[in-house]
Amino acid sequence: MRQHNNIKERIIDRTRQLIMEHGIRSVRVDEIAHVLNISKRTLYELFLDKTDLVNECLSDMQKKQREKVTHYMECNAENSLQNAIWLMHEYINNLYSANCGFLTDLKIKADFAEKFQENGKFWREQMGNVLHKCLHDGFILPKADITAIINLMMYTLFELRIEGMTRIEQECFAETLLRGLATRKGIEFIDSIKPYYSETA
């Protein structure tokens, strides 16, 4: 059983790397089997088909990302605006960790629509939670429509990534949007940490 699980984990890990580098449609089952030096029969004993394998990869990616975000939020609960800035950078990091073809495939392929929607919901909920805390803490303007802002930001960042916008331009867009929502207290905090985030982004 342990060997069975190790092989499955190995397949998921390598397939995840391949689809993120080349896109989902560009990676064939034959290629996955060849790279892993296993037979297609072994692969099909563990997964129903390529769609099943890719969905397992997406589930694994989402699990790891959620664990990372949850851990950060639990360990850094003191400053809600700092958490909002970190979360925006982390979302952009995720967009740039994958090939544009991978993101496009996720968006347009019906087979992965559920995972795509789950991922979007997770990020919107996380950003919503932290921006409401920012509102409570006096970092953003009280009249801000948080739901509309989150939807606009997530959609725009995703689409601009597919269109080829550079990471630096994405960072500037996100920071400008957040700064536009900020109160004087929020702007002062953003300005106080901007050099740090510029270096670590």
Coordinates of C-alpha atoms in Angstrom, one line a residue:
M1 CA 0.0 0.0 0.0
R2 CA 2.8 2.4 0.9
Q3 CA 4.6 1.7 -2.4
H4 CA 1.2 2.3 -4.2
N5 CA 0.8 5.6 -2.5
N6 CA 4.4 6.6 -3.2
I7 CA 4.0 5.9 -7.0
K8 CA 0.7 7.9 -7.0
E9 CA 2.3 10.9 -5.2
R10 CA 5.3 10.8 -7.6
I11 CA 2.9 10.8 -10.6
I12 CA 0.9 13.7 -9.2
D13 CA 4.0 15.7 -8.4
R14 CA 5.7 15.3 -11.8
T15 CA 2.4 15.8 -13.7
R16 CA 1.8 19.0 -11.8
Q17 CA 5.3 20.3 -12.8
L18 CA 4.7 19.4 -16.4
I19 CA 1.2 21.0 -16.8
M20 CA 2.3 24.2 -15.0
E21 CA 5.3 24.5 -17.3
H22 CA 3.7 23.6 -20.6
G23 CA -0.1 23.8 -20.1
I24 CA -2.6 21.0 -19.6
R25 CA -3.5 20.4 -23.2
S26 CA 0.2 20.2 -24.2
V27 CA 1.0 17.4 -21.9
R28 CA 0.1 13.9 -23.1
V29 CA -0.3 10.7 -21.0
D30 CA 2.5 9.1 -23.1
E31 CA 4.8 11.9 -22.1
I32 CA 3.9 11.6 -18.4
A33 CA 4.6 7.8 -18.4
H34 CA 7.9 8.3 -20.3
V35 CA 9.2 11.0 -17.9
L36 CA 8.3 8.8 -14.9
N37 CA 9.7 5.7 -16.6
I38 CA 6.4 3.8 -15.9
S39 CA 4.0 2.1 -18.2
K40 CA 0.7 3.7 -19.3
R41 CA -1.0 0.6 -17.8
T42 CA 0.4 1.5 -14.3
L43 CA -0.8 5.1 -14.8
Y44 CA -4.3 3.9 -15.7
E45 CA -4.4 1.6 -12.8
L46 CA -4.1 4.6 -10.5
F47 CA -6.1 7.2 -12.5
L48 CA -9.2 6.8 -14.6
D49 CA -7.8 9.0 -17.4
K50 CA -5.8 12.2 -17.9
T51 CA -8.7 14.4 -16.7
D52 CA -8.8 12.4 -13.4
L53 CA -5.0 12.8 -13.0
V54 CA -5.1 16.6 -13.7
N55 CA -7.9 17.1 -11.2
E56 CA -5.9 15.2 -8.6
C57 CA -3.0 17.5 -9.3
L58 CA -5.2 20.6 -9.0
S59 CA -6.6 19.3 -5.7
D60 CA -3.0 18.8 -4.4
M61 CA -2.0 22.3 -5.4
Q62 CA -5.1 23.8 -3.8
K63 CA -4.5 21.9 -0.6
K64 CA -0.9 23.1 -0.3
Q65 CA -1.8 26.7 -1.1
R66 CA -4.6 26.7 1.5
E67 CA -2.3 25.3 4.1
K68 CA 0.3 28.0 3.3
V69 CA -2.3 30.9 3.5
T70 CA -3.9 29.5 6.6
H71 CA -0.6 29.1 8.4
Y72 CA 0.5 32.6 7.5
M73 CA -2.8 34.2 8.6
E74 CA -2.6 32.3 11.9
C75 CA 1.0 33.3 12.6
N76 CA 0.6 36.9 11.5
A77 CA -2.8 38.0 13.0
E78 CA -1.6 41.4 14.4
N79 CA -1.8 43.6 11.3
S80 CA -4.7 43.1 8.9
L81 CA -3.3 45.5 6.3
Q82 CA 0.0 43.7 6.2
N83 CA -1.9 40.5 5.7
A84 CA -3.9 42.0 2.8
I85 CA -0.6 43.1 1.1
W86 CA 0.9 39.6 1.7
L87 CA -2.2 37.9 0.3
M88 CA -2.2 40.0 -2.9
H89 CA 1.5 39.3 -3.4
E90 CA 0.8 35.6 -2.8
Y91 CA -2.0 35.5 -5.3
I92 CA 0.3 37.1 -7.9
N93 CA 3.1 34.7 -7.0
N94 CA 0.7 31.9 -7.9
L95 CA -0.2 33.4 -11.2
Y96 CA 3.4 33.7 -12.2
S97 CA 4.4 30.2 -11.0
A98 CA 2.5 28.7 -13.9
N99 CA 2.6 28.9 -17.7
C100 CA -0.1 31.1 -19.3
G101 CA -1.3 28.1 -21.2
F102 CA -2.0 26.3 -17.9
L103 CA -4.1 29.2 -16.7
T104 CA -6.0 29.5 -20.0
D105 CA -6.7 25.7 -20.0
L106 CA -8.1 26.0 -16.4
K107 CA -10.3 28.9 -17.5
I108 CA -11.8 27.4 -20.7
K109 CA -11.9 23.6 -20.2
A110 CA -15.2 22.4 -18.7
D111 CA -13.4 19.4 -17.2
F112 CA -11.6 21.7 -14.7
A113 CA -14.4 24.3 -14.2
E114 CA -15.2 23.0 -10.7
K115 CA -11.6 23.3 -9.5
F116 CA -11.2 26.7 -11.2
Q117 CA -14.3 28.0 -9.4
E118 CA -13.2 26.5 -6.1
N119 CA -9.8 28.2 -6.4
G120 CA -11.4 31.6 -7.2
K121 CA -13.8 31.2 -4.3
F122 CA -11.0 30.5 -1.9
W123 CA -9.0 33.6 -2.9
R124 CA -12.1 35.8 -2.8
E125 CA -13.1 34.6 0.6
Q126 CA -9.5 35.0 2.0
M127 CA -9.2 38.5 0.6
G128 CA -12.7 39.4 1.8
N129 CA -11.9 38.3 5.3
V130 CA -8.7 40.3 5.5
L131 CA -10.2 43.4 3.9
H132 CA -13.1 43.4 6.4
K133 CA -10.6 43.3 9.2
C134 CA -8.8 46.2 7.5
L135 CA -12.1 48.1 7.5
H136 CA -12.6 47.3 11.2
D137 CA -9.0 48.4 12.0
G138 CA -9.4 51.7 10.2
F139 CA -7.0 51.0 7.3
I140 CA -9.4 51.3 4.4
L141 CA -12.2 53.7 3.7
P142 CA -15.6 52.9 5.3
K143 CA -17.6 53.3 2.1
A144 CA -15.5 50.8 0.2
D145 CA -17.5 48.1 -1.6
I146 CA -15.3 45.2 -0.6
T147 CA -17.0 42.5 -2.6
A148 CA -16.9 44.5 -5.9
I149 CA -13.3 45.5 -5.3
I150 CA -12.2 41.9 -4.7
N151 CA -14.1 40.6 -7.8
L152 CA -12.5 43.4 -9.9
M153 CA -9.0 42.8 -8.6
M154 CA -9.0 39.0 -8.9
Y155 CA -10.5 39.0 -12.4
T156 CA -8.2 41.8 -13.6
L157 CA -5.0 40.2 -12.2
F158 CA -5.9 36.9 -13.8
E159 CA -6.8 38.3 -17.2
L160 CA -3.7 40.6 -17.3
R161 CA -1.5 37.6 -16.5
I162 CA -2.9 35.7 -19.5
E163 CA -2.5 38.7 -21.7
G164 CA 1.2 38.9 -20.8
M165 CA 1.5 41.7 -18.3
T166 CA 4.8 41.6 -16.4
R167 CA 4.8 40.7 -12.7
I168 CA 6.1 44.1 -11.8
E169 CA 3.2 45.7 -13.5
Q170 CA 0.8 43.4 -11.7
E171 CA 2.4 44.3 -8.4
C172 CA 2.0 48.0 -9.1
F173 CA -1.6 47.6 -10.2
A174 CA -2.5 45.7 -7.0
E175 CA -0.7 48.1 -4.7
T176 CA -2.2 51.1 -6.4
L177 CA -5.7 49.6 -6.0
L178 CA -5.1 48.9 -2.3
R179 CA -3.6 52.3 -1.7
G180 CA -6.7 53.9 -3.4
L181 CA -8.9 52.2 -0.8
A182 CA -6.7 53.2 2.2
T183 CA -7.3 55.8 4.8
R184 CA -4.5 58.1 5.9
K185 CA -3.6 55.5 8.5
G186 CA -3.5 52.8 5.8
I187 CA -1.4 54.9 3.4
E188 CA 1.1 55.7 6.1
F189 CA 1.5 52.0 6.9
I190 CA 1.8 51.0 3.2
D191 CA 4.5 53.7 2.7
S192 CA 6.4 52.4 5.8
I193 CA 6.7 48.9 4.5
K194 CA 6.9 49.4 0.8
P195 CA 10.7 49.0 0.5
Y196 CA 10.4 45.7 2.3
Y197 CA 7.7 44.4 0.0
S198 CA 9.5 45.6 -3.1
E199 CA 12.5 43.6 -2.1
T200 CA 10.6 40.4 -1.2
A201 CA 8.0 40.4 -4.0

